[in-house]
XYZ file of C-alpha atoms in Angstrom:
695
model
C 0.000 0.000 0.000
C 1.016 3.601 -0.624
C -0.525 6.640 0.947
C 0.178 10.163 2.113
C -0.631 11.363 5.610
C -0.338 14.620 7.505
C -2.187 16.880 9.866
C -3.165 20.468 10.501
C -2.620 21.599 14.077
C -4.348 24.417 15.883
C -1.219 26.337 16.810
C 1.928 27.029 14.814
C 5.176 25.714 16.239
C 8.581 25.666 14.661
C 9.763 22.131 13.928
C 12.719 21.180 11.812
C 12.504 18.712 8.993
C 14.321 16.132 11.102
C 11.869 16.361 13.998
C 8.582 16.980 12.208
C 5.719 15.332 14.047
C 4.205 15.338 17.490
C 5.849 13.977 20.606
C 4.674 10.438 21.305
C 5.139 8.094 24.233
C 8.496 8.142 26.086
C 9.520 11.254 24.150
C 9.650 9.405 20.826
C 8.633 11.368 17.753
C 5.230 10.364 16.424
C 5.524 9.629 12.726
C 4.343 6.999 10.204
C 6.313 3.786 9.853
C 8.289 3.609 6.604
C 7.604 7.227 5.720
C 9.394 9.865 3.698
C 8.951 13.442 4.915
C 7.777 15.809 2.176
C 7.708 18.881 4.363
C 8.018 19.369 8.080
C 6.731 22.157 10.295
C 3.624 22.569 12.420
C 1.626 20.905 9.599
C 3.838 18.032 8.327
C 3.197 15.798 5.346
C 4.632 12.325 4.710
C 4.605 9.884 1.805
C 4.359 6.292 3.070
C 5.102 3.121 1.117
C 7.087 2.167 -1.963
C 6.561 5.330 -4.004
C 8.714 5.642 -7.101
C 10.882 8.784 -7.347
C 8.907 10.116 -10.335
C 5.582 9.590 -8.510
C 6.341 12.173 -5.805
C 6.914 15.821 -6.737
C 7.065 18.846 -4.452
C 7.241 22.366 -5.885
C 7.981 25.322 -3.576
C 7.079 28.928 -4.203
C 8.537 29.967 -0.844
C 8.787 28.571 2.675
C 5.026 28.839 3.298
C 3.599 28.072 -0.147
C 4.125 24.689 -1.799
C 2.351 21.929 -3.672
C 2.881 18.166 -3.540
C 1.582 15.849 -6.266
C 1.679 12.088 -5.700
C 0.908 9.679 -8.524
C 0.994 9.973 -12.314
C 0.544 13.639 -13.270
C 1.146 15.178 -16.700
C 1.720 18.715 -15.427
C 5.180 20.242 -15.673
C 6.827 21.890 -12.675
C 5.952 25.297 -14.088
C 2.297 24.265 -14.447
C 2.332 23.032 -10.854
C 3.757 26.373 -9.740
C 1.050 28.277 -11.616
C -1.560 25.946 -10.126
C -0.215 26.693 -6.653
C -0.600 30.441 -7.120
C -4.112 30.016 -8.525
C -5.116 27.747 -5.640
C -4.043 30.423 -3.157
C -6.975 32.466 -4.408
C -9.443 29.644 -3.740
C -9.767 28.117 -7.243
C -9.394 24.330 -6.985
C -10.808 22.686 -10.096
C -7.640 23.259 -12.132
C -5.707 21.168 -9.598
C -7.718 18.161 -10.782
C -7.620 18.909 -14.530
C -4.124 17.685 -15.398
C -3.904 14.339 -17.204
C -3.140 11.291 -15.086
C -4.220 9.877 -11.741
C -2.815 11.671 -8.711
C -3.488 13.393 -5.392
C -2.618 17.090 -5.042
C -1.874 18.749 -1.687
C -1.464 22.532 -1.531
C -0.154 24.440 1.479
C -0.642 28.215 1.444
C 0.402 29.512 4.818
C -1.640 27.649 7.440
C -4.259 26.598 4.861
C -3.958 23.068 3.479
C -6.041 21.772 0.573
C -6.212 18.087 -0.370
C -8.106 17.262 -3.563
C -9.895 13.955 -4.060
C -10.723 12.618 -7.518
C -14.045 12.426 -9.365
C -14.436 8.650 -9.388
C -13.357 7.827 -5.837
C -10.348 5.683 -6.756
C -8.047 8.112 -4.895
C -10.089 9.044 -1.821
C -9.164 11.419 1.004
C -9.932 10.697 4.672
C -9.790 12.866 7.782
C -10.254 12.534 11.526
C -10.086 14.903 14.515
C -6.809 14.567 16.402
C -5.131 16.579 19.181
C -7.515 19.485 18.720
C -6.740 19.669 14.998
C -7.353 17.420 11.988
C -5.304 14.558 10.594
C -5.774 13.579 6.957
C -4.590 10.750 4.734
C -5.329 8.916 1.508
C -5.956 5.741 3.538
C -8.344 5.237 6.447
C -6.350 2.680 8.449
C -3.474 5.033 9.422
C -5.987 7.509 10.826
C -7.793 4.710 12.656
C -4.466 3.667 14.201
C -3.656 7.241 15.147
C -6.992 7.771 16.915
C -7.428 4.153 18.141
C -10.792 4.067 16.375
C -13.255 1.265 16.961
C -15.395 -0.272 14.254
C -18.389 1.695 12.988
C -21.048 -1.024 12.879
C -23.618 1.341 11.424
C -21.364 1.837 8.416
C -20.781 -1.902 8.053
C -24.536 -2.517 8.170
C -25.097 0.144 5.500
C -22.302 -1.355 3.406
C -24.272 -4.608 3.251
C -27.816 -3.235 3.168
C -27.430 -0.282 0.786
C -23.888 -0.076 -0.646
C -24.842 2.347 -3.439
C -26.911 4.778 -1.359
C -24.924 7.813 -0.144
C -27.638 8.704 2.362
C -26.963 5.399 4.172
C -23.169 5.419 3.897
C -22.870 9.197 4.439
C -19.203 10.179 4.849
C -18.375 7.374 7.269
C -15.808 4.577 6.982
C -15.478 1.195 8.740
C -13.594 3.052 11.481
C -15.506 5.185 13.959
C -14.575 8.851 13.712
C -12.673 8.518 10.420
C -14.515 10.350 7.642
C -14.323 10.185 3.864
C -14.304 13.143 1.468
C -16.932 12.580 -1.224
C -15.766 12.221 -4.856
C -15.530 15.580 -6.582
C -14.710 17.375 -3.328
C -11.630 18.687 -1.560
C -10.637 18.872 2.098
C -9.631 22.379 3.195
C -7.910 22.797 6.574
C -7.246 26.134 8.248
C -5.241 25.897 11.487
C -6.904 22.581 12.314
C -10.455 23.562 11.312
C -11.819 21.552 8.381
C -14.177 22.282 5.521
C -15.375 20.119 2.631
C -15.822 21.989 -0.649
C -16.918 20.777 -4.063
C -14.858 21.771 -7.094
C -17.243 20.603 -9.856
C -20.022 22.876 -11.174
C -23.536 21.612 -10.438
C -26.002 21.583 -13.336
C -29.354 23.259 -12.829
C -32.440 21.077 -12.561
C -34.729 23.929 -13.556
C -33.884 23.626 -17.239
C -33.069 20.760 -19.550
C -29.467 19.681 -19.926
C -27.654 21.698 -22.613
C -27.501 20.023 -25.982
C -24.086 18.629 -26.858
C -22.918 17.665 -30.321
C -22.371 13.859 -30.160
C -19.376 13.896 -32.516
C -17.656 16.620 -30.538
C -18.355 14.790 -27.260
C -16.871 11.539 -28.595
C -13.826 13.451 -29.856
C -13.356 14.847 -26.342
C -13.442 11.296 -24.924
C -10.849 10.230 -27.479
C -8.551 13.152 -26.675
C -8.818 12.586 -22.922
C -8.222 8.845 -23.213
C -5.249 9.251 -25.562
C -3.711 11.840 -23.256
C -4.272 9.566 -20.238
C -2.367 6.779 -21.975
C 0.289 9.132 -23.314
C 1.159 10.572 -19.894
C 1.833 7.068 -18.597
C 3.988 6.209 -21.600
C 6.009 9.374 -20.948
C 6.850 8.298 -17.383
C 10.252 6.682 -16.716
C 10.449 2.907 -17.196
C 11.026 0.788 -14.120
C 12.869 -2.496 -13.762
C 11.405 -4.311 -10.711
C 14.531 -5.510 -8.941
C 17.314 -7.719 -10.200
C 16.858 -11.387 -11.060
C 18.639 -13.282 -8.244
C 19.885 -15.865 -10.703
C 19.001 -19.029 -12.612
C 16.824 -21.815 -11.294
C 17.206 -25.295 -12.812
C 14.414 -25.960 -15.285
C 13.125 -22.347 -15.296
C 13.502 -19.610 -17.842
C 13.626 -15.898 -16.965
C 9.875 -15.394 -17.363
C 9.090 -18.442 -15.217
C 11.490 -17.242 -12.512
C 9.827 -13.838 -12.442
C 6.357 -15.352 -12.146
C 7.446 -17.760 -9.402
C 9.019 -14.932 -7.429
C 6.101 -12.574 -7.961
C 8.068 -10.136 -10.116
C 6.411 -8.370 -13.070
C 8.051 -7.930 -16.456
C 9.942 -4.620 -16.866
C 8.170 -2.040 -19.012
C 4.513 -1.446 -19.897
C 1.764 -3.950 -20.607
C -1.998 -4.255 -20.649
C -4.870 -6.640 -20.124
C -6.314 -8.077 -23.332
C -9.511 -9.865 -22.392
C -11.185 -9.547 -25.774
C -13.579 -6.916 -24.455
C -13.654 -3.365 -25.865
C -12.190 -1.531 -22.831
C -8.981 -3.497 -22.361
C -8.559 -3.882 -26.129
C -8.827 -0.122 -26.625
C -6.149 0.616 -24.035
C -3.808 -2.084 -25.354
C -4.095 -0.854 -28.935
C -3.731 2.791 -27.932
C -0.658 2.084 -25.795
C 0.912 -0.020 -28.543
C 0.183 2.463 -31.314
C 1.141 5.799 -29.747
C 4.588 7.199 -30.547
C 7.345 6.328 -28.114
C 8.500 3.072 -26.574
C 5.351 1.511 -25.151
C 6.487 -2.012 -24.376
C 9.035 -4.097 -22.539
C 12.673 -3.088 -22.302
C 15.312 -4.655 -24.502
C 17.638 -7.013 -22.704
C 15.308 -7.861 -19.817
C 14.320 -11.402 -20.595
C 11.246 -11.467 -22.829
C 12.847 -11.040 -26.234
C 9.887 -8.855 -27.085
C 11.863 -5.682 -27.607
C 9.621 -2.637 -27.485
C 6.400 -4.567 -28.055
C 3.599 -4.077 -25.541
C 2.997 -7.096 -23.318
C -0.684 -8.096 -23.683
C -1.972 -10.548 -21.065
C -5.072 -12.698 -21.595
C -6.565 -14.865 -18.862
C -7.990 -18.199 -20.048
C -10.160 -19.898 -17.440
C -9.943 -23.627 -18.103
C -12.318 -24.461 -15.243
C -15.295 -22.565 -16.727
C -16.147 -22.143 -20.385
C -18.195 -19.500 -22.130
C -15.443 -17.075 -23.152
C -14.339 -18.760 -26.337
C -15.518 -15.882 -28.535
C -13.706 -13.294 -26.399
C -10.513 -15.332 -26.409
C -10.698 -15.614 -30.177
C -11.089 -11.841 -30.471
C -8.153 -11.330 -28.087
C -6.006 -13.568 -30.265
C -7.008 -11.614 -33.360
C -6.125 -8.313 -31.673
C -2.804 -9.751 -30.500
C -1.795 -10.323 -34.124
C -0.782 -6.652 -34.089
C 3.010 -6.676 -34.589
C 3.463 -4.212 -31.707
C 1.888 -6.612 -29.201
C 3.561 -9.521 -27.454
C 0.729 -11.861 -26.413
C 0.857 -13.969 -23.238
C -2.005 -16.295 -22.255
C -2.317 -17.123 -18.545
C -4.344 -20.251 -17.870
C -6.316 -20.807 -14.719
C -7.765 -23.981 -13.244
C -9.923 -24.611 -10.195
C -7.281 -23.051 -7.921
C -7.952 -19.641 -9.527
C -11.737 -19.694 -9.213
C -13.451 -17.222 -6.878
C -13.365 -18.374 -3.222
C -10.588 -20.892 -4.000
C -7.847 -18.975 -2.173
C -9.083 -16.671 0.573
C -5.696 -15.879 2.112
C -4.382 -12.417 1.461
C -3.172 -9.139 2.933
C -5.224 -6.716 5.009
C -6.696 -3.988 2.842
C -7.599 -0.484 3.910
C -11.340 -1.213 3.620
C -13.499 -4.244 2.804
C -14.729 -4.928 -0.715
C -16.352 -7.782 -2.669
C -13.214 -8.204 -4.794
C -11.493 -9.891 -1.832
C -13.043 -13.200 -2.915
C -11.486 -12.907 -6.407
C -8.137 -11.329 -5.481
C -6.141 -14.554 -6.007
C -7.737 -14.945 -9.451
C -6.582 -11.474 -10.471
C -3.153 -11.935 -8.898
C -2.550 -14.991 -11.095
C -3.079 -12.836 -14.175
C -1.205 -9.779 -12.943
C 1.871 -11.804 -11.949
C 2.506 -12.322 -15.661
C 1.997 -8.624 -16.373
C 4.329 -5.669 -16.609
C 5.719 -3.216 -14.089
C 3.144 -0.731 -15.422
C -0.047 -2.517 -16.398
C -3.141 -1.030 -18.061
C -6.590 -2.319 -17.088
C -9.993 -1.479 -18.536
C -11.693 -1.090 -15.148
C -14.251 1.705 -15.023
C -15.130 1.825 -18.722
C -18.546 0.278 -18.186
C -19.360 2.694 -15.341
C -18.319 5.904 -17.119
C -19.598 5.079 -20.615
C -22.676 2.883 -20.244
C -26.140 4.238 -19.564
C -27.589 3.332 -16.182
C -31.243 2.292 -16.658
C -32.310 5.258 -14.507
C -31.081 7.564 -17.276
C -34.332 6.780 -19.095
C -35.998 8.992 -16.500
C -33.497 11.746 -17.311
C -34.606 11.633 -20.946
C -38.208 12.147 -19.861
C -37.181 15.070 -17.666
C -35.419 16.620 -20.665
C -38.444 15.960 -22.934
C -36.539 13.560 -25.182
C -39.032 10.682 -25.257
C -38.073 9.638 -28.789
C -34.680 8.448 -27.560
C -36.365 5.772 -25.416
C -37.288 3.812 -28.533
C -34.001 1.981 -29.106
C -33.253 0.847 -25.526
C -36.870 -0.221 -24.977
C -36.856 -2.128 -28.272
C -33.682 -3.958 -27.202
C -35.307 -4.969 -23.911
C -38.405 -6.107 -25.780
C -36.329 -8.364 -28.022
C -34.555 -9.811 -24.971
C -37.811 -10.524 -23.128
C -40.136 -11.300 -26.021
C -43.168 -9.693 -24.359
C -45.220 -6.950 -25.990
C -45.864 -5.477 -22.526
C -42.228 -4.449 -22.025
C -42.512 -0.933 -23.563
C -45.433 0.012 -21.338
C -43.753 -1.377 -18.209
C -40.424 0.354 -18.849
C -41.999 3.657 -19.845
C -44.267 3.588 -16.796
C -41.335 2.916 -14.448
C -39.235 5.683 -16.017
C -42.152 8.107 -15.786
C -42.715 7.300 -12.107
C -39.033 7.832 -11.325
C -38.947 11.157 -13.174
C -41.838 12.340 -10.977
C -40.573 10.881 -7.693
C -38.691 13.248 -5.350
C -35.392 12.040 -3.949
C -36.758 12.196 -0.425
C -39.609 9.856 -1.359
C -37.124 7.431 -2.910
C -35.200 7.207 0.371
C -38.401 6.709 2.359
C -39.483 3.874 0.042
C -36.133 2.132 0.517
C -36.319 2.562 4.290
C -39.743 0.925 4.303
C -38.517 -1.943 2.100
C -35.706 -2.663 4.546
C -38.019 -2.571 7.551
C -40.517 -4.902 5.886
C -37.772 -7.122 4.376
C -39.108 -6.797 0.821
C -36.204 -7.892 -1.353
C -37.862 -9.815 -4.170
C -37.300 -8.216 -7.575
C -38.303 -9.188 -11.136
C -35.977 -11.574 -12.963
C -34.226 -11.278 -16.304
C -32.807 -8.233 -18.111
C -36.159 -6.425 -18.096
C -36.592 -7.092 -14.376
C -33.092 -5.796 -13.640
C -33.802 -2.625 -15.600
C -37.120 -2.072 -13.844
C -35.512 -2.603 -10.435
C -32.774 -0.084 -11.303
C -35.347 2.586 -12.141
C -35.327 3.951 -8.589
C -33.468 6.556 -6.561
C -32.184 3.841 -4.216
C -32.442 0.082 -3.835
C -31.355 -2.566 -1.313
C -27.988 -4.230 -1.646
C -27.809 -7.894 -2.671
C -26.744 -8.941 0.861
C -29.561 -7.094 2.642
C -31.846 -10.159 2.727
C -29.467 -11.944 5.117
C -29.046 -9.148 7.666
C -30.669 -9.221 11.076
C -33.702 -7.111 11.868
C -31.602 -4.888 14.142
C -29.101 -4.148 11.374
C -31.846 -3.353 8.866
C -33.558 -1.121 11.435
C -30.287 0.764 11.924
C -29.940 1.417 8.199
C -33.617 2.310 7.918
C -33.172 4.970 10.597
C -30.179 6.369 8.709
C -32.239 6.572 5.537
C -35.119 8.284 7.306
C -32.687 10.817 8.739
C -31.163 11.308 5.316
C -34.623 11.808 3.826
C -35.367 14.539 6.368
C -32.161 16.340 5.389
C -32.616 15.870 1.633
C -35.650 18.047 1.061
C -33.974 19.643 -1.966
C -32.671 16.398 -3.426
C -29.087 15.602 -4.419
C -28.910 18.375 -7.051
C -28.788 15.866 -9.925
C -31.167 13.975 -12.149
C -31.925 10.433 -10.976
C -30.019 8.701 -13.783
C -26.974 10.887 -13.392
C -27.103 10.456 -9.617
C -27.343 6.652 -9.819
C -24.526 6.493 -12.380
C -22.218 8.447 -10.051
C -22.996 6.226 -7.075
C -22.328 3.086 -9.122
C -19.021 4.574 -10.297
C -18.006 5.422 -6.725
C -18.825 1.872 -5.602
C -16.776 0.360 -8.430
C -13.810 2.689 -7.845
C -13.761 1.854 -4.132
C -13.760 -1.871 -4.891
C -11.009 -1.436 -7.493
C -8.905 0.250 -4.811
C -9.449 -2.794 -2.582
C -8.518 -5.100 -5.471
C -5.280 -3.202 -6.110
C -4.238 -3.749 -2.493
C -5.418 -7.364 -2.212
C -3.927 -8.562 -5.524
C -0.845 -6.366 -5.399
C 2.270 -7.672 -7.114
C 5.483 -6.194 -5.783
C 6.889 -3.323 -7.909
C 3.807 -3.303 -10.155
C 1.475 -0.387 -10.808
C -2.060 -0.886 -12.126
C -3.354 1.906 -14.342
C -7.068 2.510 -14.929
C -7.184 5.478 -17.352
C -10.995 5.352 -17.561
C -11.066 6.588 -13.944
C -8.824 9.614 -14.567
C -10.516 12.923 -13.837
C -10.311 14.235 -17.383
C -11.626 10.999 -18.869
C -14.508 10.925 -16.380
C -15.362 14.534 -17.242
C -15.307 13.848 -20.967
C -17.519 10.784 -20.548
C -20.009 12.725 -18.422
C -20.429 15.199 -21.272
C -21.667 12.478 -23.621
C -25.330 13.195 -24.461
C -27.947 10.926 -22.911
C -29.379 10.095 -26.319
C -26.020 8.617 -27.334
C -25.526 6.689 -24.100
C -28.827 4.830 -24.134
C -28.338 3.324 -27.583
C -27.594 -0.413 -27.422
C -23.868 -1.000 -27.925
C -23.013 2.635 -27.195
C -19.812 1.819 -25.272
C -18.380 -0.290 -28.082
C -19.364 2.357 -30.642
C -17.656 5.146 -28.704
C -14.472 3.129 -28.211
C -14.465 2.079 -31.879
C -14.583 5.765 -32.797
C -11.761 6.462 -30.346
C -9.593 3.807 -32.015
C -10.466 5.031 -35.512
C -9.360 8.507 -34.497
C -6.058 7.003 -33.360
C -5.625 5.136 -36.670
C -6.828 1.652 -35.591
C -9.546 0.322 -37.888
C -9.012 -3.434 -38.357
C -11.015 -4.725 -35.393
C -12.139 -8.378 -35.347
C -15.790 -9.322 -35.990
C -17.960 -9.210 -32.873
C -15.675 -6.742 -31.128
C -17.586 -5.069 -28.315
C -20.150 -7.820 -27.799
C -20.988 -7.830 -24.069
C -20.414 -11.007 -22.072
C -21.190 -11.540 -18.375
C -22.209 -15.198 -18.324
C -18.670 -16.505 -17.799
C -18.095 -14.342 -14.697
C -21.341 -15.517 -13.126
C -20.552 -19.131 -14.003
C -17.079 -18.841 -12.466
C -18.536 -17.367 -9.265
C -21.109 -20.145 -8.972
C -18.555 -22.880 -9.699
C -16.103 -21.430 -7.211
C -18.807 -21.164 -4.569
C -19.844 -24.776 -5.133
C -16.283 -26.062 -4.787
C -15.539 -23.914 -1.725
C -18.898 -24.454 0.003
C -17.479 -26.524 2.876
C -14.760 -23.991 3.705
C -17.276 -21.133 3.538
C -19.620 -22.973 5.890
C -16.683 -23.370 8.283
C -15.896 -19.657 7.918
C -19.409 -18.838 9.136
C -19.375 -21.382 11.933
C -18.619 -18.663 14.495
C -18.495 -15.498 12.385
C -17.428 -12.072 13.564
C -20.391 -10.608 11.678
C -22.674 -12.450 14.104
C -20.748 -11.031 17.071
C -21.379 -7.601 15.596
C -25.109 -8.313 15.350
C -25.183 -7.969 11.573
C -26.113 -11.538 10.611
C -27.145 -14.856 12.116
C -24.606 -17.552 11.359
C -27.142 -20.279 10.616
C -28.892 -18.054 8.062
C -25.673 -17.428 6.151
C -24.626 -21.079 6.295
C -28.007 -22.075 4.888
C -27.652 -19.509 2.091
C -24.189 -20.819 1.174
C -25.472 -24.386 0.956
C -28.481 -23.356 -1.135
C -26.384 -21.284 -3.535
C -23.894 -24.152 -3.907
C -26.820 -26.450 -4.734
C -27.887 -24.125 -7.562
C -30.625 -22.054 -5.919
C -31.114 -18.671 -7.678
C -29.673 -16.520 -4.888
C -27.748 -13.260 -5.488
C -24.135 -14.412 -5.599
C -22.803 -10.870 -5.327
C -24.572 -10.589 -1.972
C -22.762 -13.670 -0.684
C -19.498 -12.179 -1.975
C -20.214 -9.076 0.118
C -20.755 -11.167 3.245
C -17.715 -13.381 2.726
C -15.402 -10.477 1.942
C -16.519 -8.488 4.988
C -16.039 -11.524 7.256
C -12.558 -12.070 5.799
C -11.651 -8.420 6.255
C -12.788 -8.376 9.875
C -10.744 -11.477 10.621
C -7.615 -9.994 9.055
C -8.094 -6.695 10.872
C -8.457 -8.298 14.287
C -5.537 -10.681 13.677
C -3.288 -7.765 12.775
C -0.333 -6.872 14.954
C 1.538 -3.615 15.088
C 0.522 -0.149 13.970
C 1.167 2.377 11.213
C 2.920 4.763 13.636
C 6.023 5.017 15.772
C 5.897 6.757 19.125
C 2.830 4.803 20.265
C 2.569 1.728 22.477
C 1.606 -1.618 20.945
C -2.043 -1.100 21.858
C -2.319 2.148 19.870
C -3.920 0.699 16.779
C -7.339 0.498 15.205
C -10.044 -1.534 16.944
C -8.077 -2.134 20.181
C -11.083 -3.737 21.920
C -12.071 -6.101 19.093
C -15.746 -6.624 18.280
C -17.558 -4.440 20.808
C -20.743 -2.952 19.302
C -21.634 0.460 20.682
C -24.859 1.237 18.820
C -28.221 0.535 20.375
C -29.767 -1.158 17.378
C -26.765 -3.398 16.873
C -26.487 -5.262 20.149
C -23.987 -8.098 20.277
C -25.774 -11.279 19.317
C -25.017 -14.698 20.689
C -23.297 -17.089 18.370
C -25.656 -19.733 17.045
C -24.788 -23.290 17.878
């Protein structure tokens, strides 16, 4: 893990760079373990973890005005200096408009500004400490610093309504540690904190401004090309030296066995449009996109393209064939990683402690098997679906903007999938109801559903679309929560409804799309930590600020067309000079992922039942162990239960176990007990009383 951490104190005191920090126990300086001091005074800032030299830049205007940028940023030092002077006047949006994925911290006197990103892949956290405010890009260091206990209300909301901001609010799994919402910045003035938004909010009084579709797609192409280009321009990294030969192993096999990526740049090549677009862009842009000469692959400057072939579950033959056709590009070096039953979901549940829980914990080993064959800098297509596709609730946005004619194509596609002549009337009626439903009413409806345990939803693609036509909906794991946990979340929603008289300031489709993106970005962050390969960096250009902005400007009428994502990415590639795409490119496929999850659950059913024999979730009052064990057995037997809900439960139970088994702390200058959750599972909330473990 890599993060930055600092604090803003209430009073200025002169501290040298060597002694920056507060005085801890026994006179020892309080500072993060394994940290590098970026600046030290009354408001110090550290970079923690294995940051590369080119990923950390600090530009000074004078002793009291400076900017630190951590990550991949395409701004020059002069642009950073100009951005620092502009930020002193209160303008913040430009700090997030440079190409790349990074976190910017600006200090102007005693005022500190930390900018989060638009997607939520690079979040910012804060917590009160010593009369001031500590901040970080990870929650666990702040939880250690404040000895925070678990926030069981947040954990309940994470299972019951993971895509509803009114339930999650700004909380984290750690009590007292808060999260800055995507699109916002944390501003600290002598310890006092303020959360400010840096994105303009569109008016709901008038229809959305018309945007030329061709110009909007060109903007997506330019942003995506620049996002790839800025990563190609970064220095190449060779991940350590090969310790030497091993009998019977070649260089590539030695690297994989030792968990070392290939030097240079590579990309996923699944056969889908997102990863294929990034691989072809990275291979075709000017420069040296691929592996380094003389480092073992014999591929020269060709881009390393990695395809995962799951031998345990079929259904991806067409995608694999398309990946092979794309890999015929002479600038690609194709590597196929095969996986058997040991790479299925739930097959290997051992792994490191991540900053927060996430459903990707059950598939981390599967991803690690693929990434171990990847490059030191590896492109992934994560986020493309969330930023380009149309959420079903966007049909209500079209009605609000008086663009009913654009409902014809998506409704016709649903009709063909279902085969019923009643589909158009059902979909139009649901979209019309949502367009006329206030946000507050949507929260109240969800609160009532949780209290009455109404979780049944229509089946099939039409049923999924109808269920998504709502301001908020229960999470897939909500049906297995206890009545106390659901009551807790229901109270949070009722409170949120009372505070949301004016709504979220967005149309329902746009609002739901942003919440889905934030959920995906948070889980991708968990995946990066759980499946981390030493000396490797995963790059998700679709989650860069400028790419997200360009995708948000795509007109609704273009988004809702069937196959819109593939069409946009095809246009992006054509603009970059890539036209010879294989037949069927862009055809969506989800069946293989669901089949792999069900097969993995069936094979791991016994170990999962043992995991929930005496679960920590039951100690917290969130579930009853016998209920979860029954659900695992039924799902393994083929019952149509929501598998993503079981993944949420399993991943949260795993995360709790790893957190409580942890030893040590993120800080020096504290005794051994000064770490997060020092008392273990000890529920504090009234609605979440500690439940007895079922026999």
